[in-house]
Amino acid sequence: MAVFVALGAFLMTLAGGWVAQRVSDRRHLVLGFAGGLMLGVVGLDLLPEAVEAAGGLVFGVPAALLLFVGGFLTAHLVERSLAVRQAAHGAGEERVPQVGLTAAAAMVGHSLMDGVALGAAFQVGGGMGAAVALAVITHDFADGFNTYTITSLYGNARRKALLMLYADALAPIVGAATTLLFTLPEELLGCYLGFFGGALLYLAAAEILPEAHHDHPARSTLLCTVAGVGFIWLVVGVAE
């Protein structure tokens, strides 16, 4: 059942990527909306789940929050090291395609864990499985949208962006299928969500949103960002 439901996530991910492609002539609006989606996913979905699942304290601080900060710093260090390496080879301050591919790969990993969570929920019971299925399927639209947008933003060819999109779409199916073989401990899942949330927030705040307002500092771009956050809020509310 979990694998069958994951097919819905597959289609929603592709739909999100298709929308990101079709509105390329409104790039600043696309990036503004993508930044809002990422901010909403981190603040309203990933971080609360991470703290709840891995709420143990490490020297007075929840482990999930420590990993959240660690994910943010890791994303920053990876981007800076790649940028410095490219600059040393005479590439100047241009965006580094490897950063986009790395970020997209992280999105694929997150979608894989979505599938694992979906399979684990159906192991608990049908009601739990249905609730998680709704959350996974609806927010995978945002995952597909963001995966294609992030890959393209850093100068990667359309072929690579589509490749990462298809990988992201297939990941929930693979993740759900793996739960036939093992079960992921809840605390480990919470730690992963905290770390991934920090990396995703860095991309949204340091890359996506500044780029959205660089050439088009319009009110419409800001409204798209707010709309992205509002969409995730709606998804979380419906899932609950």
mmCIF file of C-alpha atoms in Angstrom, residues 5-203:
data_model
loop_
_atom_site.group_PDB
_atom_site.id
_atom_site.type_symbol
_atom_site.label_atom_id
_atom_site.label_comp_id
_atom_site.label_asym_id
_atom_site.label_seq_id
_atom_site.Cartn_x
_atom_site.Cartn_y
_atom_site.Cartn_z
ATOM 1 C CA VAL A 5 0.661 5.688 -2.436
ATOM 2 C CA ALA A 6 4.247 6.727 -3.241
ATOM 3 C CA LEU A 7 3.244 6.708 -6.907
ATOM 4 C CA GLY A 8 1.082 9.737 -6.096
ATOM 5 C CA ALA A 9 4.160 11.472 -4.676
ATOM 6 C CA PHE A 10 5.997 10.593 -7.908
ATOM 7 C CA LEU A 11 3.359 12.362 -9.998
ATOM 8 C CA MET A 12 3.181 15.401 -7.708
ATOM 9 C CA THR A 13 6.956 15.833 -7.815
ATOM 10 C CA LEU A 14 6.931 15.805 -11.610
ATOM 11 C CA ALA A 15 4.041 18.286 -11.596
ATOM 12 C CA GLY A 16 6.064 20.667 -9.409
ATOM 13 C CA GLY A 17 9.050 20.442 -11.742
ATOM 14 C CA TRP A 18 6.837 20.992 -14.786
ATOM 15 C CA VAL A 19 5.411 24.173 -13.274
ATOM 16 C CA ALA A 20 8.936 25.431 -12.501
ATOM 17 C CA GLN A 21 9.876 24.965 -16.164
ATOM 18 C CA ARG A 22 6.782 26.585 -17.639
ATOM 19 C CA VAL A 23 7.141 29.860 -15.764
ATOM 20 C CA SER A 24 10.794 30.464 -16.640
ATOM 21 C CA ASP A 25 9.880 33.860 -18.122
ATOM 22 C CA ARG A 26 8.899 34.969 -14.616
ATOM 23 C CA ARG A 27 12.101 33.755 -13.011
ATOM 24 C CA HIS A 28 12.082 36.244 -10.150
ATOM 25 C CA LEU A 29 8.560 35.155 -9.192
ATOM 26 C CA VAL A 30 9.560 31.485 -9.419
ATOM 27 C CA LEU A 31 12.549 32.048 -7.134
ATOM 28 C CA GLY A 32 10.491 34.129 -4.709
ATOM 29 C CA PHE A 33 7.871 31.387 -4.481
ATOM 30 C CA ALA A 34 10.531 28.667 -4.184
ATOM 31 C CA GLY A 35 12.182 30.570 -1.324
ATOM 32 C CA GLY A 36 8.849 30.813 0.456
ATOM 33 C CA LEU A 37 8.214 27.102 -0.029
ATOM 34 C CA MET A 38 11.621 26.244 1.402
ATOM 35 C CA LEU A 39 11.185 28.585 4.362
ATOM 36 C CA GLY A 40 7.742 27.130 5.064
ATOM 37 C CA VAL A 41 8.940 23.536 4.792
ATOM 38 C CA VAL A 42 11.782 24.192 7.251
ATOM 39 C CA GLY A 43 9.932 26.290 9.823
ATOM 40 C CA LEU A 44 6.481 24.696 9.726
ATOM 41 C CA ASP A 45 7.195 21.074 8.839
ATOM 42 C CA LEU A 46 10.762 19.788 9.165
ATOM 43 C CA LEU A 47 11.909 21.535 12.334
ATOM 44 C CA PRO A 48 8.816 20.788 14.476
ATOM 45 C CA GLU A 49 8.942 17.118 13.424
ATOM 46 C CA ALA A 50 12.666 16.950 14.105
ATOM 47 C CA VAL A 51 12.370 18.392 17.619
ATOM 48 C CA GLU A 52 9.497 16.036 18.420
ATOM 49 C CA ALA A 53 11.250 12.936 17.096
ATOM 50 C CA ALA A 54 14.735 13.706 18.432
ATOM 51 C CA GLY A 55 13.999 15.874 21.428
ATOM 52 C CA GLY A 56 16.820 14.644 23.651
ATOM 53 C CA LEU A 57 18.979 17.401 25.140
ATOM 54 C CA VAL A 58 22.694 17.766 24.447
ATOM 55 C CA PHE A 59 24.205 20.125 27.020
ATOM 56 C CA GLY A 60 20.869 21.889 27.467
ATOM 57 C CA VAL A 61 19.945 22.132 23.756
ATOM 58 C CA PRO A 62 17.670 19.740 21.798
ATOM 59 C CA ALA A 63 19.758 17.496 19.548
ATOM 60 C CA ALA A 64 17.587 18.340 16.546
ATOM 61 C CA LEU A 65 18.352 22.051 16.932
ATOM 62 C CA LEU A 66 22.092 21.424 17.194
ATOM 63 C CA LEU A 67 21.954 19.436 13.976
ATOM 64 C CA PHE A 68 19.820 22.170 12.423
ATOM 65 C CA VAL A 69 22.625 24.668 13.057
ATOM 66 C CA GLY A 70 25.147 22.089 11.878
ATOM 67 C CA GLY A 71 23.256 21.628 8.618
ATOM 68 C CA PHE A 72 23.199 25.385 8.025
ATOM 69 C CA LEU A 73 26.946 25.688 8.654
ATOM 70 C CA THR A 74 27.724 22.629 6.541
ATOM 71 C CA ALA A 75 25.831 24.057 3.565
ATOM 72 C CA HIS A 76 27.694 27.343 4.005
ATOM 73 C CA LEU A 77 31.092 25.633 4.203
ATOM 74 C CA VAL A 78 30.400 23.430 1.171
ATOM 75 C CA GLU A 79 29.326 26.389 -0.946
ATOM 76 C CA ARG A 80 32.266 28.554 0.125
ATOM 77 C CA SER A 81 34.826 25.800 -0.445
ATOM 78 C CA LEU A 82 33.477 25.065 -3.924
ATOM 79 C CA ALA A 83 33.358 28.776 -4.775
ATOM 80 C CA VAL A 84 36.950 29.324 -3.588
ATOM 81 C CA ARG A 85 38.130 26.307 -5.564
ATOM 82 C CA GLN A 86 36.460 27.543 -8.736
ATOM 83 C CA ALA A 87 37.797 31.076 -8.218
ATOM 84 C CA ALA A 88 41.305 29.654 -7.903
ATOM 85 C CA HIS A 89 40.854 28.243 -11.399
ATOM 86 C CA GLY A 90 39.861 31.623 -12.808
ATOM 87 C CA ALA A 91 36.072 31.268 -12.712
ATOM 88 C CA GLY A 92 35.515 34.493 -10.790
ATOM 89 C CA GLU A 93 32.362 34.956 -8.740
ATOM 90 C CA GLU A 94 30.017 32.968 -10.981
ATOM 91 C CA ARG A 95 27.674 30.462 -9.413
ATOM 92 C CA VAL A 96 29.113 26.992 -8.997
ATOM 93 C CA PRO A 97 27.048 24.288 -10.752
ATOM 94 C CA GLN A 98 28.241 21.659 -8.264
ATOM 95 C CA VAL A 99 26.478 23.532 -5.460
ATOM 96 C CA GLY A 100 23.171 23.233 -7.293
ATOM 97 C CA LEU A 101 23.710 19.528 -7.911
ATOM 98 C CA THR A 102 24.670 18.965 -4.279
ATOM 99 C CA ALA A 103 21.578 20.801 -3.071
ATOM 100 C CA ALA A 104 19.373 18.854 -5.485
ATOM 101 C CA ALA A 105 20.953 15.610 -4.291
ATOM 102 C CA ALA A 106 20.024 16.599 -0.741
ATOM 103 C CA MET A 107 16.435 17.116 -1.936
ATOM 104 C CA VAL A 108 16.502 13.619 -3.440
ATOM 105 C CA GLY A 109 17.763 12.243 -0.124
ATOM 106 C CA HIS A 110 14.949 14.026 1.666
ATOM 107 C CA SER A 111 12.370 12.540 -0.712
ATOM 108 C CA LEU A 112 13.885 9.114 -0.081
ATOM 109 C CA MET A 113 13.322 9.626 3.643
ATOM 110 C CA ASP A 114 9.756 10.753 2.879
ATOM 111 C CA GLY A 115 9.184 7.332 1.367
ATOM 112 C CA VAL A 116 10.719 5.636 4.391
ATOM 113 C CA ALA A 117 8.450 7.669 6.699
ATOM 114 C CA LEU A 118 5.461 6.736 4.547
ATOM 115 C CA GLY A 119 6.237 3.033 4.744
ATOM 116 C CA ALA A 120 6.853 3.205 8.494
ATOM 117 C CA ALA A 121 3.529 4.997 9.023
ATOM 118 C CA PHE A 122 1.621 2.235 7.235
ATOM 119 C CA GLN A 123 3.397 -0.275 9.442
ATOM 120 C CA VAL A 124 1.906 1.517 12.463
ATOM 121 C CA GLY A 125 -1.635 1.568 11.059
ATOM 122 C CA GLY A 126 -3.920 2.636 8.237
ATOM 123 C CA GLY A 127 -4.938 5.920 9.880
ATOM 124 C CA MET A 128 -1.356 6.986 10.481
ATOM 125 C CA GLY A 129 -0.418 5.925 6.962
ATOM 126 C CA ALA A 130 -3.202 8.009 5.429
ATOM 127 C CA ALA A 131 -2.165 11.130 7.363
ATOM 128 C CA VAL A 132 1.482 10.803 6.383
ATOM 129 C CA ALA A 133 0.509 9.991 2.788
ATOM 130 C CA LEU A 134 -1.449 13.248 2.532
ATOM 131 C CA ALA A 135 1.482 15.248 3.863
ATOM 132 C CA VAL A 136 4.046 13.537 1.620
ATOM 133 C CA ILE A 137 2.010 13.744 -1.585
ATOM 134 C CA THR A 138 1.044 17.392 -1.170
ATOM 135 C CA HIS A 139 4.460 18.734 -0.193
ATOM 136 C CA ASP A 140 6.242 16.717 -2.897
ATOM 137 C CA PHE A 141 4.897 19.291 -5.342
ATOM 138 C CA ALA A 142 7.104 21.812 -3.551
ATOM 139 C CA ASP A 143 10.007 19.325 -3.587
ATOM 140 C CA GLY A 144 9.802 18.926 -7.362
ATOM 141 C CA PHE A 145 9.482 22.666 -7.850
ATOM 142 C CA ASN A 146 12.495 23.369 -5.653
ATOM 143 C CA THR A 147 14.664 20.558 -7.056
ATOM 144 C CA TYR A 148 14.355 21.823 -10.629
ATOM 145 C CA THR A 149 14.704 25.470 -9.582
ATOM 146 C CA ILE A 150 17.811 24.942 -7.426
ATOM 147 C CA THR A 151 19.584 22.864 -10.075
ATOM 148 C CA SER A 152 18.869 25.433 -12.791
ATOM 149 C CA LEU A 153 19.716 28.433 -10.608
ATOM 150 C CA TYR A 154 23.369 27.415 -10.364
ATOM 151 C CA GLY A 155 23.860 27.229 -14.127
ATOM 152 C CA ASN A 156 23.332 23.527 -14.723
ATOM 153 C CA ALA A 157 21.958 22.431 -18.093
ATOM 154 C CA ARG A 158 18.264 21.630 -18.445
ATOM 155 C CA ARG A 159 19.142 17.954 -18.951
ATOM 156 C CA LYS A 160 20.787 17.770 -15.512
ATOM 157 C CA ALA A 161 17.879 19.620 -13.907
ATOM 158 C CA LEU A 162 15.441 17.103 -15.406
ATOM 159 C CA LEU A 163 17.652 14.203 -14.304
ATOM 160 C CA MET A 164 17.601 15.442 -10.697
ATOM 161 C CA LEU A 165 13.836 16.014 -10.949
ATOM 162 C CA TYR A 166 13.208 12.411 -12.062
ATOM 163 C CA ALA A 167 15.515 11.132 -9.327
ATOM 164 C CA ASP A 168 13.564 13.168 -6.790
ATOM 165 C CA ALA A 169 10.287 11.783 -8.134
ATOM 166 C CA LEU A 170 11.463 8.162 -7.897
ATOM 167 C CA ALA A 171 12.991 8.541 -4.434
ATOM 168 C CA PRO A 172 9.732 8.198 -2.393
ATOM 169 C CA ILE A 173 8.902 4.939 -4.184
ATOM 170 C CA VAL A 174 12.351 3.534 -3.417
ATOM 171 C CA GLY A 175 12.136 4.728 0.184
ATOM 172 C CA ALA A 176 8.713 3.170 0.725
ATOM 173 C CA ALA A 177 9.911 -0.111 -0.769
ATOM 174 C CA THR A 178 12.884 -0.292 1.611
ATOM 175 C CA THR A 179 10.550 -0.363 4.631
ATOM 176 C CA LEU A 180 9.684 -3.912 3.618
ATOM 177 C CA LEU A 181 13.207 -4.771 4.781
ATOM 178 C CA PHE A 182 13.859 -2.543 7.840
ATOM 179 C CA THR A 183 12.453 0.165 10.101
ATOM 180 C CA LEU A 184 14.248 3.483 10.730
ATOM 181 C CA PRO A 185 14.425 4.495 14.426
ATOM 182 C CA GLU A 186 12.376 7.619 15.131
ATOM 183 C CA GLU A 187 15.246 9.426 16.868
ATOM 184 C CA LEU A 188 17.579 8.928 13.907
ATOM 185 C CA LEU A 189 14.902 10.236 11.542
ATOM 186 C CA GLY A 190 14.472 13.337 13.729
ATOM 187 C CA CYS A 191 18.226 14.025 13.678
ATOM 188 C CA TYR A 192 18.261 13.776 9.901
ATOM 189 C CA LEU A 193 15.310 16.162 9.551
ATOM 190 C CA GLY A 194 17.046 18.729 11.772
ATOM 191 C CA PHE A 195 20.266 18.618 9.758
ATOM 192 C CA PHE A 196 18.493 18.771 6.396
ATOM 193 C CA GLY A 197 16.319 21.654 7.594
ATOM 194 C CA GLY A 198 19.393 23.730 8.412
ATOM 195 C CA ALA A 199 20.917 23.126 4.985
ATOM 196 C CA LEU A 200 17.637 23.956 3.260
ATOM 197 C CA LEU A 201 17.245 27.188 5.224
ATOM 198 C CA TYR A 202 20.727 28.290 4.166
ATOM 199 C CA LEU A 203 19.882 27.788 0.513
#
